[in-house]
Coordinates of N, CA, C and O in Angstrom, one line a residue:
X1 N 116.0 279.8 76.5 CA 116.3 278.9 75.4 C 115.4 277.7 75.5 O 115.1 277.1 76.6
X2 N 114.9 277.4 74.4 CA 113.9 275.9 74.5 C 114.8 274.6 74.3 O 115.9 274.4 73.7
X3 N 114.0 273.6 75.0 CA 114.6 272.5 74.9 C 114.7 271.7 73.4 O 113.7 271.8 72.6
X4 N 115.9 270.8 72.9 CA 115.3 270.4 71.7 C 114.7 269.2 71.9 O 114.9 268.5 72.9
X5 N 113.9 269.1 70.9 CA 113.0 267.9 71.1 C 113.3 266.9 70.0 O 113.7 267.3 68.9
X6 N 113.2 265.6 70.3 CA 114.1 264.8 69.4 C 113.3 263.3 69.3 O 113.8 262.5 70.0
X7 N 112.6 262.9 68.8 CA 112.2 261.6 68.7 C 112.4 260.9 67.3 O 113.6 261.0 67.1
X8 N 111.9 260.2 66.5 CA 112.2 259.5 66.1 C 113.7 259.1 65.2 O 114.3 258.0 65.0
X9 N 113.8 260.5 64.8 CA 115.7 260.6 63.8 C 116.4 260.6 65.4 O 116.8 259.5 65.6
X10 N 116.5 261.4 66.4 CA 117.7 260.9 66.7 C 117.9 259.9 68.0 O 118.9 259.8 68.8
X11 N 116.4 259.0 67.8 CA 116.7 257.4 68.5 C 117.2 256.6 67.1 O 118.1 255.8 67.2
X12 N 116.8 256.7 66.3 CA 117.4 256.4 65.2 C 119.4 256.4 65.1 O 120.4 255.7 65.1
X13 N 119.0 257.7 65.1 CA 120.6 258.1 65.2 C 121.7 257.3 66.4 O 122.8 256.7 66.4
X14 N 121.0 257.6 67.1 CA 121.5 257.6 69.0 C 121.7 255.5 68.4 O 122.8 255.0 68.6
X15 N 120.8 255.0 67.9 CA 120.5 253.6 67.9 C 121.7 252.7 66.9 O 122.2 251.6 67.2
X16 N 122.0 253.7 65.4 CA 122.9 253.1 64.5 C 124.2 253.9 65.0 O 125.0 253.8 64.1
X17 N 124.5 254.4 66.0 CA 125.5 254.8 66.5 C 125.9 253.5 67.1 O 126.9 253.0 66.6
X18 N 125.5 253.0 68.0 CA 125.4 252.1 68.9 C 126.0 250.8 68.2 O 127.1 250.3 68.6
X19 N 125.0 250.2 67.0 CA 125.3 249.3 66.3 C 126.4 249.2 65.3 O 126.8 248.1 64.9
X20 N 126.9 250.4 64.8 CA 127.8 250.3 64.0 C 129.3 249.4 64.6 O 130.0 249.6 65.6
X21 N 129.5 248.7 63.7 CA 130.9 248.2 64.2 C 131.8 248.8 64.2 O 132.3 249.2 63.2
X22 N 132.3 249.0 65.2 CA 134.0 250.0 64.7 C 135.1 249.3 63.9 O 135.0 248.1 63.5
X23 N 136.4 250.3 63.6 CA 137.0 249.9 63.1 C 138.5 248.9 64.2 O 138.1 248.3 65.2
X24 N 139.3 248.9 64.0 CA 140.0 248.4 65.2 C 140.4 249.1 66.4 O 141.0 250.2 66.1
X25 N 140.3 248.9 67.3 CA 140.6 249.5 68.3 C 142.4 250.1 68.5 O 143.4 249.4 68.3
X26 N 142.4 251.0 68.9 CA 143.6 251.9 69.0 C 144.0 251.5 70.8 O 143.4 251.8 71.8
X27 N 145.1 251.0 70.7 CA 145.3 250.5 72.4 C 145.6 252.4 73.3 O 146.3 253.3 73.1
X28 N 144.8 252.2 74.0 CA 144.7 253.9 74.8 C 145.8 252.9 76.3 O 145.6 251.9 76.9
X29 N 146.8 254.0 76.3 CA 147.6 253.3 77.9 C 146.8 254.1 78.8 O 147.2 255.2 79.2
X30 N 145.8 253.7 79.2 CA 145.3 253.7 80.8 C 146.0 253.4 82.1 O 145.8 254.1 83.1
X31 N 146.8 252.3 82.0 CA 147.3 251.7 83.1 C 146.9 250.6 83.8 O 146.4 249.8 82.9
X32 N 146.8 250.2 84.8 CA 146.5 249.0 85.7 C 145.3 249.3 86.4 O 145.0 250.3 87.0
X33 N 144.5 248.3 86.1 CA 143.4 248.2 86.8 C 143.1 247.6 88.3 O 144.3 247.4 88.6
X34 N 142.5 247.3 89.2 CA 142.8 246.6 90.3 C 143.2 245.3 90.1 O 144.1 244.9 90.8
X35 N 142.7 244.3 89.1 CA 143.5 242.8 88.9 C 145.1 243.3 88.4 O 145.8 242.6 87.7
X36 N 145.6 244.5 88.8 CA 146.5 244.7 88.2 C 147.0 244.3 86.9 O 148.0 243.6 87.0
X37 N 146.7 244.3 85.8 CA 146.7 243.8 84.7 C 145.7 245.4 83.8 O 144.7 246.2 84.0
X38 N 146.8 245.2 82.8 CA 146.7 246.6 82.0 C 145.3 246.7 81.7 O 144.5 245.7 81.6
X39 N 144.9 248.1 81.5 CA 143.3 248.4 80.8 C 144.1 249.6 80.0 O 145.0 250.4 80.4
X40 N 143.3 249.4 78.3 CA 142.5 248.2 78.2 C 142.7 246.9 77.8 O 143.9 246.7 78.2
X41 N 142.3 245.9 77.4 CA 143.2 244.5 77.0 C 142.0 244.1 76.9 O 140.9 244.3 77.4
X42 N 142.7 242.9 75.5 CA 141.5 242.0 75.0 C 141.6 240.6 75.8 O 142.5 239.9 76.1
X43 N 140.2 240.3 76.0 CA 140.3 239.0 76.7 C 138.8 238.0 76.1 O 138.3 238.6 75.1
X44 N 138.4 237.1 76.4 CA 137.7 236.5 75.6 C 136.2 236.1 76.0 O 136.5 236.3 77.2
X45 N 135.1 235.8 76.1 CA 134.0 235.3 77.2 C 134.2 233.5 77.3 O 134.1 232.6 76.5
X46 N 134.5 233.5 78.4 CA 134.6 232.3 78.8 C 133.5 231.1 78.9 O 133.5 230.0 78.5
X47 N 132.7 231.8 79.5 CA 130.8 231.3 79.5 C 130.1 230.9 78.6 O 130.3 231.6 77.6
X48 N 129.2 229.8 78.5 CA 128.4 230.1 77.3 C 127.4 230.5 77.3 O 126.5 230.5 76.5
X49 N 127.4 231.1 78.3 CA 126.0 232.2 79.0 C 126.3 233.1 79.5 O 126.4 232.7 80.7
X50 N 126.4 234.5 79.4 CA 127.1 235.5 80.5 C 126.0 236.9 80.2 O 126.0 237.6 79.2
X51 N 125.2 237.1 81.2 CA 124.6 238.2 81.2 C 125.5 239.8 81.4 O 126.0 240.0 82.5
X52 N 125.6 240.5 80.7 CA 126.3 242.0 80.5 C 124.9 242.7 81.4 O 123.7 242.4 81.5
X53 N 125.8 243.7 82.1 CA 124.9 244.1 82.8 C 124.8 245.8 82.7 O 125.9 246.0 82.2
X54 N 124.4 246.6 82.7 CA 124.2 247.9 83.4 C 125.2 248.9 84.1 O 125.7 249.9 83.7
X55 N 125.3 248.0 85.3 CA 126.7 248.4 86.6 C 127.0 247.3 86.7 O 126.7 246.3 86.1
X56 N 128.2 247.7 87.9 CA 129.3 246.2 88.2 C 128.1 245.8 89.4 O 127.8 246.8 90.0
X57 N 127.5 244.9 89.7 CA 126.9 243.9 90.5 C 125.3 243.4 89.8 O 124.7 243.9 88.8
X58 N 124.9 242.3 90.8 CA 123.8 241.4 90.6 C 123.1 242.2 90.4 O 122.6 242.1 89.2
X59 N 122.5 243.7 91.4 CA 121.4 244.2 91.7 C 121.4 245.1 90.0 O 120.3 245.5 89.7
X60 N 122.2 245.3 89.3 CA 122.1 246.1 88.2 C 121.4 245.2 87.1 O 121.4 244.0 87.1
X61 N 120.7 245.9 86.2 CA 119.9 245.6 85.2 C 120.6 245.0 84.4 O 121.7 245.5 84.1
X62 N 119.8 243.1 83.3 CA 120.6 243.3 82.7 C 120.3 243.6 81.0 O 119.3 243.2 80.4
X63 N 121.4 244.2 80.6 CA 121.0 245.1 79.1 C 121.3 243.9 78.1 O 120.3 243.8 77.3
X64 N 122.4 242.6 78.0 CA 121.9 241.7 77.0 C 122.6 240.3 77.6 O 123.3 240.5 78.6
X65 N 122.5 239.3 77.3 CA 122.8 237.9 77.5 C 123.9 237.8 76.3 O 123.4 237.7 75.1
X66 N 125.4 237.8 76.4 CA 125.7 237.3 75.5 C 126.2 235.3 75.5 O 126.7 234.9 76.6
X67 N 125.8 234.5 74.2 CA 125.9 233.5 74.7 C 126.9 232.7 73.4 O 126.7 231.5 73.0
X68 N 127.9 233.5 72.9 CA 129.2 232.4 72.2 C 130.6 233.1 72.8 O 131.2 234.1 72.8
X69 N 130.6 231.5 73.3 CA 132.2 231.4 74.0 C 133.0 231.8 73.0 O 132.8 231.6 71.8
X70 N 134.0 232.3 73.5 CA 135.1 232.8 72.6 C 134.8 234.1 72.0 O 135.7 234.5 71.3
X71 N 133.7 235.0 72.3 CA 133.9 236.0 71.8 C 134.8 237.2 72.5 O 134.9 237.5 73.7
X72 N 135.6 237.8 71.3 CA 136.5 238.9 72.1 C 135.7 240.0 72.2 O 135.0 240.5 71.4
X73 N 136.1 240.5 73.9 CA 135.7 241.4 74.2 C 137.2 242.2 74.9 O 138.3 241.7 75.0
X74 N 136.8 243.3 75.3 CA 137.8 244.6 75.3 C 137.6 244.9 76.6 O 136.6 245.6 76.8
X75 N 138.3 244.7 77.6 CA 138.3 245.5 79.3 C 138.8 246.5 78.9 O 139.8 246.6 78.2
X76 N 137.8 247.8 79.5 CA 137.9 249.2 79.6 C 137.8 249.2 80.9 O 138.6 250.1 81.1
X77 N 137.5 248.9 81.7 CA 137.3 249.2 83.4 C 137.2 248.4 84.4 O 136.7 247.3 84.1
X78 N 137.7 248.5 85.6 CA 137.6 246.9 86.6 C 136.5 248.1 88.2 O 136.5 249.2 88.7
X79 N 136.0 247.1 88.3 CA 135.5 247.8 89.8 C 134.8 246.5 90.5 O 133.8 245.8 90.2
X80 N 135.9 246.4 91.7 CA 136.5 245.2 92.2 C 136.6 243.8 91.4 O 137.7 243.6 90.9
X81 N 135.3 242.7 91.3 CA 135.4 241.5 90.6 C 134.8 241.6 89.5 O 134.5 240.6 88.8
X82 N 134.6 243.2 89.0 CA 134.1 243.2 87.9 C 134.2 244.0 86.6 O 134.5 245.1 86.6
X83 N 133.9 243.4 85.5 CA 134.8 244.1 84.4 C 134.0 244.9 83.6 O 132.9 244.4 83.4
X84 N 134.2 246.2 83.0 CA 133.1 246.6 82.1 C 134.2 246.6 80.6 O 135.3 247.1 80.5
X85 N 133.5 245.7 79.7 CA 133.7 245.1 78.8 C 133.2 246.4 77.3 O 132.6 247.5 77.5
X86 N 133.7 245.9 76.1 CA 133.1 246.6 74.8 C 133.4 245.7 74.0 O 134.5 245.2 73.9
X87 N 132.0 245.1 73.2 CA 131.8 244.6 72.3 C 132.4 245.2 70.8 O 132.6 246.4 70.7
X88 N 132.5 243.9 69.4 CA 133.0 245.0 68.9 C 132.2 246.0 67.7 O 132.7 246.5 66.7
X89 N 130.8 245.9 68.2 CA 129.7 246.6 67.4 C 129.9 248.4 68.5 O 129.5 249.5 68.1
X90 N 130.6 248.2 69.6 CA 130.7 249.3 70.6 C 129.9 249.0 72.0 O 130.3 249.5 73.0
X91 N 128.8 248.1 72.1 CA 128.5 248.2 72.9 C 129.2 247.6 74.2 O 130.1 246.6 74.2
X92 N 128.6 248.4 75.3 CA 129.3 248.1 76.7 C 128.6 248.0 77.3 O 127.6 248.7 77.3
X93 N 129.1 246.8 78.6 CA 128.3 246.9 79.9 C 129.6 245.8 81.1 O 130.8 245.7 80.8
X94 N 129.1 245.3 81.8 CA 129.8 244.9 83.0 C 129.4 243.5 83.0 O 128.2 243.1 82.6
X95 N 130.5 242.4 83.5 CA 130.3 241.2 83.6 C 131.3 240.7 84.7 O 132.4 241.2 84.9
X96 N 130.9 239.7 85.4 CA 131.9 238.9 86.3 C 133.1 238.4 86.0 O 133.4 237.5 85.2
X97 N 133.8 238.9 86.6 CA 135.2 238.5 86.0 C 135.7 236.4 85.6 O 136.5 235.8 84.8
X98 N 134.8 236.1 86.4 CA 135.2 235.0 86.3 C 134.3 234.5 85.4 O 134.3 233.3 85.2
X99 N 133.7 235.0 84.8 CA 133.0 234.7 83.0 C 133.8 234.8 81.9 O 133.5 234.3 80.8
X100 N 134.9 235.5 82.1 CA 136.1 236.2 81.1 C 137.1 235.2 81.0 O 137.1 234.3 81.9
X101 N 137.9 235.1 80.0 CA 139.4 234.4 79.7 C 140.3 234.9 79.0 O 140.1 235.5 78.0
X102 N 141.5 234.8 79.4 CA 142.5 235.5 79.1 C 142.8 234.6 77.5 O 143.9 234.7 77.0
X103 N 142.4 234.3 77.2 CA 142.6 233.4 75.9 C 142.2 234.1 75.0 O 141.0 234.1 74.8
X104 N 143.0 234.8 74.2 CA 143.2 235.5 73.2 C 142.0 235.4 71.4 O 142.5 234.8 70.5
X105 N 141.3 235.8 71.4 CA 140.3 235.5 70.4 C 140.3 236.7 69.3 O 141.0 237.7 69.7
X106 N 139.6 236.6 68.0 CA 139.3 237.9 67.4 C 138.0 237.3 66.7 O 137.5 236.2 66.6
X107 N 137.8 238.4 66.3 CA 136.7 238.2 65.0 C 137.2 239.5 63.6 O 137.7 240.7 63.6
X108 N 136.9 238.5 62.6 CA 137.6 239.3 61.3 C 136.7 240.5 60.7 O 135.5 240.6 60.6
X109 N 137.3 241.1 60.5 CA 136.6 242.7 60.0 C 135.0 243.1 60.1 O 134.4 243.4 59.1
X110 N 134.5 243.1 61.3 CA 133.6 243.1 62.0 C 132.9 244.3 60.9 O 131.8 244.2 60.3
X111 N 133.6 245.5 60.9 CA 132.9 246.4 60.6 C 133.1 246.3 59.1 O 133.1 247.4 58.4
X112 N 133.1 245.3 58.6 CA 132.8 245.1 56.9 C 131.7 244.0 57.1 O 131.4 243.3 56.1
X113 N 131.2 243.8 58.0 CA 129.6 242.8 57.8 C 128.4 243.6 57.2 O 127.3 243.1 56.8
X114 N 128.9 244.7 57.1 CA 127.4 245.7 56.3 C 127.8 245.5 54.8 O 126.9 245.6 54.0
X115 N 128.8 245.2 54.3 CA 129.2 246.0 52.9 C 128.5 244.7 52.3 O 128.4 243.5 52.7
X116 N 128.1 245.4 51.3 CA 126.8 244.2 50.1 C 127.9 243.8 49.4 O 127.3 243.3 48.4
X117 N 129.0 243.6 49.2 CA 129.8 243.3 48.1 C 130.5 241.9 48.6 O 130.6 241.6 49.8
X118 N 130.8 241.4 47.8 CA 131.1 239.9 48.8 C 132.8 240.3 48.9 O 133.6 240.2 48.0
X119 N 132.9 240.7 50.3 CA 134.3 240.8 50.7 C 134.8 239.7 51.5 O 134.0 239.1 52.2
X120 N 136.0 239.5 51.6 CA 136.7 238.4 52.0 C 138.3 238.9 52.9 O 139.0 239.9 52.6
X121 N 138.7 238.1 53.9 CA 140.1 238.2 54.8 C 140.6 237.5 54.5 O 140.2 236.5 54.9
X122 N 141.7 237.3 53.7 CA 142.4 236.5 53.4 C 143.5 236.5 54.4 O 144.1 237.4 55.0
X123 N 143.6 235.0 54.5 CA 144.8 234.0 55.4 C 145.8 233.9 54.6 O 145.4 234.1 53.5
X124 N 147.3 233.8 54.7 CA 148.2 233.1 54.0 C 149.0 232.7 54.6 O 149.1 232.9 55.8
X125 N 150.0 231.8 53.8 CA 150.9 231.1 54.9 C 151.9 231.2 55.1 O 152.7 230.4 55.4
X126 N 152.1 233.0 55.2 CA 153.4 233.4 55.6 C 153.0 234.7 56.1 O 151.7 234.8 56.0
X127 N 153.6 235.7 56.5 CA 153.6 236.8 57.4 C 153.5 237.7 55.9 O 153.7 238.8 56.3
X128 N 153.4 237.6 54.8 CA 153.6 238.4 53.9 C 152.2 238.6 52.7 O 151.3 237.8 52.7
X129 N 152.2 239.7 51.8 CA 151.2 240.1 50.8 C 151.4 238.9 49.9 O 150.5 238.4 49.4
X130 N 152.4 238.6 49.7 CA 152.5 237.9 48.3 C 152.5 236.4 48.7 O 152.3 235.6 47.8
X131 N 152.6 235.9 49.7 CA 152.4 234.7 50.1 C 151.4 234.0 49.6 O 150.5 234.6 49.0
X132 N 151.2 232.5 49.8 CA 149.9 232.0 48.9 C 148.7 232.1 50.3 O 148.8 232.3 51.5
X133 N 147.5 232.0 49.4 CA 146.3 232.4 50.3 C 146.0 230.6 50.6 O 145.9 229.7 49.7
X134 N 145.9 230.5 51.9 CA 145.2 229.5 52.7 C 144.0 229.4 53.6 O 143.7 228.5 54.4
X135 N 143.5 230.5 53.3 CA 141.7 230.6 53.5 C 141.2 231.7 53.1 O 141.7 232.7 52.6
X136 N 140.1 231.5 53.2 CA 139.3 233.2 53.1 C 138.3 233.2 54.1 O 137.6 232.2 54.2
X137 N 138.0 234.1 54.9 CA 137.0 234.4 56.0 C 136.0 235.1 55.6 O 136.3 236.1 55.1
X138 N 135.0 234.9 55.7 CA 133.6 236.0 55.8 C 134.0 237.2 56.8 O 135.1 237.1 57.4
X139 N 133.5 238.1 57.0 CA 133.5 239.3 57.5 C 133.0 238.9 59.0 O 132.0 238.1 59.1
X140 N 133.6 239.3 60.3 CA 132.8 239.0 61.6 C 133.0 237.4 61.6 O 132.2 236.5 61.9
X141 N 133.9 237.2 61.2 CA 134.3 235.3 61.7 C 135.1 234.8 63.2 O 136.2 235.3 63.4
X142 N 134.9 234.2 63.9 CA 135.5 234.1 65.0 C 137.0 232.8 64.8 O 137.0 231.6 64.3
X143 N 137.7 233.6 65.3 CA 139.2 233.3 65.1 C 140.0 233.2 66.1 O 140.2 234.2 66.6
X144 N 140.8 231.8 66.7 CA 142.0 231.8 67.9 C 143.2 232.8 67.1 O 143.6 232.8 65.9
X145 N 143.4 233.5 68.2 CA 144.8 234.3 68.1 C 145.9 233.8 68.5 O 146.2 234.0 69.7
X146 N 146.7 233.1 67.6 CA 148.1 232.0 67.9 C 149.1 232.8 68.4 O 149.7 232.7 69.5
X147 N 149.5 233.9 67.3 CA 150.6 234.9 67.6 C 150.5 235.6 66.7 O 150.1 235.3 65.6
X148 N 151.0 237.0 67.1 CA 151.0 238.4 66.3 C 152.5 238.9 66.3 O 153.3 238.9 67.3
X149 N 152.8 239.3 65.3 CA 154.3 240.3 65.1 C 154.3 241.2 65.0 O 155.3 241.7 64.7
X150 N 152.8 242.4 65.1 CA 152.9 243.4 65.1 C 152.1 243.8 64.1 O 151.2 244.5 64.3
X151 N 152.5 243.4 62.7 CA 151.9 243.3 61.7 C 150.9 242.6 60.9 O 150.1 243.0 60.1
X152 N 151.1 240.9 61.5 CA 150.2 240.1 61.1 C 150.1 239.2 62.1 O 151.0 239.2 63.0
X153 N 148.8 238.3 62.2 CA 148.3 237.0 63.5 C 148.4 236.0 62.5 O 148.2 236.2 61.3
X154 N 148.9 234.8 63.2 CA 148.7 233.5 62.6 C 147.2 233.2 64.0 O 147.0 233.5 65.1
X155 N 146.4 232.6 62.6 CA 145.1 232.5 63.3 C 144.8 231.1 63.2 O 145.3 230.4 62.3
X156 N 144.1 230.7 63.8 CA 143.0 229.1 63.3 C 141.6 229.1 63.2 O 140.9 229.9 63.9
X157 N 141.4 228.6 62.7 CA 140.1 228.4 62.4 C 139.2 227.0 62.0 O 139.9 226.2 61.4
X158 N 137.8 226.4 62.2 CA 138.0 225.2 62.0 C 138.1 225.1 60.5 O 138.4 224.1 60.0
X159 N 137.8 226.5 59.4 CA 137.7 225.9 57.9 C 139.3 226.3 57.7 O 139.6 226.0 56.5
X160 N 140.2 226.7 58.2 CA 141.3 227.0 58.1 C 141.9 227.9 59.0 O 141.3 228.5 59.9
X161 N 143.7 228.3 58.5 CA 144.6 228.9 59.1 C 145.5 229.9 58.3 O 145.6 229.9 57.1
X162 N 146.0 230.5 59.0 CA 146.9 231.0 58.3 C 147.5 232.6 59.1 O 147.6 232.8 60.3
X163 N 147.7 233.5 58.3 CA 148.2 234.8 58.6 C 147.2 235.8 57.9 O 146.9 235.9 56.8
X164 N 146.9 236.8 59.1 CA 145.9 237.6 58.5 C 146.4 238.8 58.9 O 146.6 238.6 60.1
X165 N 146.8 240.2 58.5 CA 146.8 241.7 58.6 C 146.4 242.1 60.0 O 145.4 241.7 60.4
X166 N 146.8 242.6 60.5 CA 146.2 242.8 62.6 C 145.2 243.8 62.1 O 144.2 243.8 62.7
X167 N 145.4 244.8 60.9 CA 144.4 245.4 61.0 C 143.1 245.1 60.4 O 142.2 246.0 60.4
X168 N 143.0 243.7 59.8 CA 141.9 243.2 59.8 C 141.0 242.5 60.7 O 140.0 242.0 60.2
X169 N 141.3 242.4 62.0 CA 140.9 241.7 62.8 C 140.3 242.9 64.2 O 140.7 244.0 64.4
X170 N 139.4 242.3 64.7 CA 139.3 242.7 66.0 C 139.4 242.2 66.9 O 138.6 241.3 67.0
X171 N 140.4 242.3 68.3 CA 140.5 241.5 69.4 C 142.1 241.6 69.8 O 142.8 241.0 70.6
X172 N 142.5 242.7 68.7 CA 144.5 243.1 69.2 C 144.6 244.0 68.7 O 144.1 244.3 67.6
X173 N 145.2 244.6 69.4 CA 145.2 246.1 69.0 C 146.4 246.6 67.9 O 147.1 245.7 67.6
X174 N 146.6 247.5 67.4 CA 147.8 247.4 65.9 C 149.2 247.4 66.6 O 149.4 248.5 67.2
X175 N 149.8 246.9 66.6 CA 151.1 246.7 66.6 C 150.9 246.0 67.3 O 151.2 245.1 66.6
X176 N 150.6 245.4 68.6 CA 150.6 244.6 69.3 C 151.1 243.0 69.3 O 150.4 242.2 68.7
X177 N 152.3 242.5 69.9 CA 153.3 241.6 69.9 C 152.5 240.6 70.3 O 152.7 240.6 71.5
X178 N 151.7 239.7 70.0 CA 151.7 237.9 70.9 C 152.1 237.0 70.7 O 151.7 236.3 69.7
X179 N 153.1 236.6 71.6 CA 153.9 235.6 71.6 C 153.3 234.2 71.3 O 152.3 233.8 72.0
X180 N 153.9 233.4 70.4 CA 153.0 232.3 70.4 C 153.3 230.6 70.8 O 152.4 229.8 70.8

């Protein structure tokens, strides 16, 4: 049998795979990681500089620098003080735990930053559709996570607040309860 050979479609492919944003994350019960503390779980980058690495330690290469605090990221794996994380374009790599925060963040519909059409997340100021609208978000906006009911987050933001759909958001998984 011959090998296939593959250059420029499927680095291409292999590459918009990578970059595409997903849609929200589906919480998978894995269980307890060694911080004992569930995987997977969203937690936030604490740093305003935190190099993502390759493997869990120093000696591993590093694949990118990410550098805005508050971005939510997604623990998939612990190996000892260290976490391997997923961004929410998909990508993954490993960071020190003590770069991370348990402070709860999202960013709004990440994977509607491609659509050419000017879409918008609407806020309101109740847990409901028909409630009046008290912001509108750009697509991929970063957002504190106050509290969630399962169905909707009361969020903040510095141009506003309000209540937004969990499944518009990335950084909580759908149904997921936070107390606020």
């Amino acid at each position: 049998m011959r090998p296939i050979i593959c250059y420029a479609f499927c680095s291409a492919v292999a590459f918009a795979a990578v970059l595409m944003p997903s849609a929200p994350a589906a919480a998978q019960a894995v269980g307890k990681g060694i911080s004992n503390l569930e995987l997977p779980r969203f937690v936030s980058l604490k740093a305003s500089r935190a190099n993502l690495r390759v493997g869990p330690g120093r000696n591993y290469a590093v694949d990118w620098t990410l550098v805005k605090p508050g971005t939510p990221l997604e623990v998939v794996q612990e190996f000892e003080l260290w976490r391997r994380v997923r961004y929410a374009d998909g990508t993954e790599g490993w960071l020190y735990h003590s770069l991370l925060s348990g402070k709860r963040m999202a960013t709004t519909a990440p994977w509607k930053a491609s659509d050419e059409s000017s879409v918008h997340i609407e806020a309101r100021a109740k847990a409901a559709p028909e409630a009046a609208i008290t912001a509108k978000f750009e697509p991929n906006v970063l957002v504190e996570v106050r509290e969630c009911d399962g169905t909707w987050c009361n969020v903040r933001h510095q141009n506003g607040q309000g209540w937004i759909r969990q499944t518009e958001l990335w950084g909580v998984y759908p149904q997921e309860k936070i107390d606020g």
